[in-house]
C-alpha positions as a printed NumPy array, in Angstrom:
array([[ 24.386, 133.24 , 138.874],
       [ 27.914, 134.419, 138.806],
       [ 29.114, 130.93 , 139.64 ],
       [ 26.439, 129.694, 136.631],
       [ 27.963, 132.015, 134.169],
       [ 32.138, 131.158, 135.343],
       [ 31.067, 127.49 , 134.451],
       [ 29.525, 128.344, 130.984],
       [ 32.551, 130.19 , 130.499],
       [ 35.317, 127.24 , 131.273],
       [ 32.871, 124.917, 129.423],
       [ 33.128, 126.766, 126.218],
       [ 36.608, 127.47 , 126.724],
       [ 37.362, 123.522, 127.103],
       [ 34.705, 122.962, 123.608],
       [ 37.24 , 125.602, 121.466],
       [ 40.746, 124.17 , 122.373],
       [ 40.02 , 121.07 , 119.903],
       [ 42.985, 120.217, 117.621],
       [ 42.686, 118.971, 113.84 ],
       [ 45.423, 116.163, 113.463],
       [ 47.042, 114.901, 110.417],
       [ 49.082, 111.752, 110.344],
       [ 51.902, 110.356, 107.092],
       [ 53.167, 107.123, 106.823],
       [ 56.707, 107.27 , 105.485],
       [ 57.389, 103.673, 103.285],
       [ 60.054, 101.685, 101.278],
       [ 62.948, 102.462, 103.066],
       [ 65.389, 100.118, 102.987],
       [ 69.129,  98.849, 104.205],
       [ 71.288,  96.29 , 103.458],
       [ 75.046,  95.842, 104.057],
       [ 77.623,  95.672, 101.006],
       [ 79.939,  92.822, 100.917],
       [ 83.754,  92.714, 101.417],
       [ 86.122,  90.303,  99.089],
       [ 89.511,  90.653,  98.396],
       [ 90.554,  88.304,  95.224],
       [ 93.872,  87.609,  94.775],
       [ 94.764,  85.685,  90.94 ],
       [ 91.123,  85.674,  90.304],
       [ 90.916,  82.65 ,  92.805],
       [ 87.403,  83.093,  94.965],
       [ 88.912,  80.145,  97.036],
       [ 91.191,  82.405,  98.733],
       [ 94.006,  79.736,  98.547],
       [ 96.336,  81.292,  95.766],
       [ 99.86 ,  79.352,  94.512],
       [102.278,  81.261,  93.399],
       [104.328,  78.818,  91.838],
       [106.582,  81.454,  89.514],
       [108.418,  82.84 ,  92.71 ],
       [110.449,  79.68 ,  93.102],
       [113.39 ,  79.004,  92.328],
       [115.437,  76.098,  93.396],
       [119.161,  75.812,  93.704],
       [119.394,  79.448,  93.623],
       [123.347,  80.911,  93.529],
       [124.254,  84.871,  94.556],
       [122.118,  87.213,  92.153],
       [119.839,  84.775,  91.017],
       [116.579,  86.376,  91.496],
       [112.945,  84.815,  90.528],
       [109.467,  86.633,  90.321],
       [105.736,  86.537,  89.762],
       [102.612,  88.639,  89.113],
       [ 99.527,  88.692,  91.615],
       [ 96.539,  90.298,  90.789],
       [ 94.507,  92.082,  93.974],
       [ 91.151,  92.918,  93.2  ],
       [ 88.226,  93.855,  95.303],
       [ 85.369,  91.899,  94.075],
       [ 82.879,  93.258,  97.049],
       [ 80.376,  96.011,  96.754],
       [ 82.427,  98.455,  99.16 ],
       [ 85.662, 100.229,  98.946],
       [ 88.555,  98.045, 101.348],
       [ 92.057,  98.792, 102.002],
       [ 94.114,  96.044, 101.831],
       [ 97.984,  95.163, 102.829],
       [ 99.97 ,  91.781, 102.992],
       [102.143,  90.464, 105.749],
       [105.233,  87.715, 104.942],
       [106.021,  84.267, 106.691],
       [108.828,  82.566, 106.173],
       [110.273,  79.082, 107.663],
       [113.712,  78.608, 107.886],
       [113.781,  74.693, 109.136],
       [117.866,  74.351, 108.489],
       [118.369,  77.032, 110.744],
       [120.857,  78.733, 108.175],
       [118.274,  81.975, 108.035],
       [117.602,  81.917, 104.464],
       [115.255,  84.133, 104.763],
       [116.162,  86.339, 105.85 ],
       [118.951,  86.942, 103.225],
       [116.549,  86.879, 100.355],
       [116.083,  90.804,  99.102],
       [112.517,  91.516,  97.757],
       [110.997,  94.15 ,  95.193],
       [107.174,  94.792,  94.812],
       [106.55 ,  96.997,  91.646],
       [103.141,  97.616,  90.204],
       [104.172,  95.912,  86.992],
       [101.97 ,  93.6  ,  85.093],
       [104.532,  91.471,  84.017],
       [107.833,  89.184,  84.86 ],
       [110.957,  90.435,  82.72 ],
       [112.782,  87.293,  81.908],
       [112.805,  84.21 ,  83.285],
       [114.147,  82.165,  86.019],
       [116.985,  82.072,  87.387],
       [116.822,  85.8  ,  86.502],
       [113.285,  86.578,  86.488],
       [112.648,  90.066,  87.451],
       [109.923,  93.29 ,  87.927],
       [110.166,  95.876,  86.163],
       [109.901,  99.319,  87.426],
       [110.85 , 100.94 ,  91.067],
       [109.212,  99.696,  94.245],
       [105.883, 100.697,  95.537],
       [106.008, 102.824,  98.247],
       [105.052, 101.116, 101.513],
       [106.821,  97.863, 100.281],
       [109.168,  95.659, 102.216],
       [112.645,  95.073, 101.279],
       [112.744,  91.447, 103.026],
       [110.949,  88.51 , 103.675],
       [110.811,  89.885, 107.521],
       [109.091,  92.632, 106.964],
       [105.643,  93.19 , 105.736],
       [105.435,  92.943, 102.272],
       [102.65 ,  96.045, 101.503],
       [102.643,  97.797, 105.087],
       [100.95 , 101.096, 104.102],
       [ 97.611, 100.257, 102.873],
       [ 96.713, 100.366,  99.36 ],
       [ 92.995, 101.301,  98.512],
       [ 90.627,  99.307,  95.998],
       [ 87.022, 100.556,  94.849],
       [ 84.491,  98.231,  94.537],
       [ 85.055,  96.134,  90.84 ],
       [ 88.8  ,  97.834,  90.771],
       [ 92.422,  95.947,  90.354],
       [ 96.003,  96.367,  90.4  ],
       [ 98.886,  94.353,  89.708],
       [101.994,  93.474,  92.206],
       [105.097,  92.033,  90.674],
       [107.108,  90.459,  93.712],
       [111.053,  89.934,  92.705],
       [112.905,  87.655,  95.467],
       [116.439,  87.878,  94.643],
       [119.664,  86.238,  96.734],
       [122.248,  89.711,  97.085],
       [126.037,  88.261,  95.119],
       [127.039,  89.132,  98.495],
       [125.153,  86.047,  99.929],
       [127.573,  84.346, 102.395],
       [128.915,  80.738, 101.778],
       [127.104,  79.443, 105.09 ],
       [124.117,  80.11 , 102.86 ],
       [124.85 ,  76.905, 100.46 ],
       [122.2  ,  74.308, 100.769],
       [119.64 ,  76.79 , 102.421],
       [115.945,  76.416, 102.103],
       [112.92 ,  78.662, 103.099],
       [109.409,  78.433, 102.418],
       [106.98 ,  82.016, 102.129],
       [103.787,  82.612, 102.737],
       [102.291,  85.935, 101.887],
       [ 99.044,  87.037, 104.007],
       [ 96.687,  89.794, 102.278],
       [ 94.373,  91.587, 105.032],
       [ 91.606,  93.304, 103.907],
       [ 89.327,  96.046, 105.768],
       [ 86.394,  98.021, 105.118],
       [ 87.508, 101.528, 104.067],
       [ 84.953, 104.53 , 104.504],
       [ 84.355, 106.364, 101.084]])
């Protein structure tokens, strides 16, 4: 009897240790990932002429200039900078004689063979065509813009070995992902 009652006791033990349950779905949740674009000059090509920053037959001081406009056209904030290339193919180093000024000016003050920016360099800027020409990075919001006026000027203190020099510049814009 003892052993009779012990099982009704585990069985109704066992029949009271039910659990209610409850279960929610959790919907609609969504991702998608945002877009990068750097525009330079409104060109979506990504193959941007800068005609305006040449000059041929340049002479000591001469200097010539041109506007770009950088824009991020993506849906996420980047952080962009530029790098130079230049070609010296006569061997005479043109290139690296050439002085240059970035300012944040939306314009070109006069015109060639004196074409120039107005306004102090950017900080983070190069000074040459060796040298990066926006090395610290400059940050753009999604839809935002700003202006870079590049001056390339030839120093009056340009040797005579210099006469009959050519280079050719390329400017490279990098652009990265920057987190808000």
């Amino acid at each position: 009897m003892v052993l009779a009652l012990g099982l009704v006791a585990c069985l109704g033990a066992v029949a009271t240790s039910a659990f209610w349950t409850d279960q929610v779905t959790v919907a609609g949740t969504g991702f998608s990932a945002g877009t990068l674009d750097l525009e330079v000059n409104d060109d979506p090509d990504d193959a941007v002429a800068l005609t305006t920053l040449s000059l041929s037959n340049m002479v000591p001081g001469n200097s010539a200039a041109g506007v770009l406009k950088v824009e991020n056209t993506g849906t996420v904030p980047l952080a962009y900078n530029a790098s130079t290339a230049a070609t010296n193919p006569d061997a005479k180093n043109l290139a690296g004689a050439l002085t240059v000024k970035v300012t944040g000016s939306a314009s070109v003050t006069g015109a060639a063979p004196t074409a120039t920016c107005a306004g102090t360099a950017l900080a983070g800027t190069g000074t040459s065509l060796a040298a990066p020409l926006v090395s610290t990075k400059r940050v753009l919001a999604p839809g935002a813009s700003e202006t870079l006026c590049v001056q390339v000027t030839l120093p009056t203190a340009a040797g005579n070995a210099l006469q009959g020099s050519a280079t050719v510049a390329t400017f490279t814009f990098d652009a990265t992902s920057e987190l808000p």
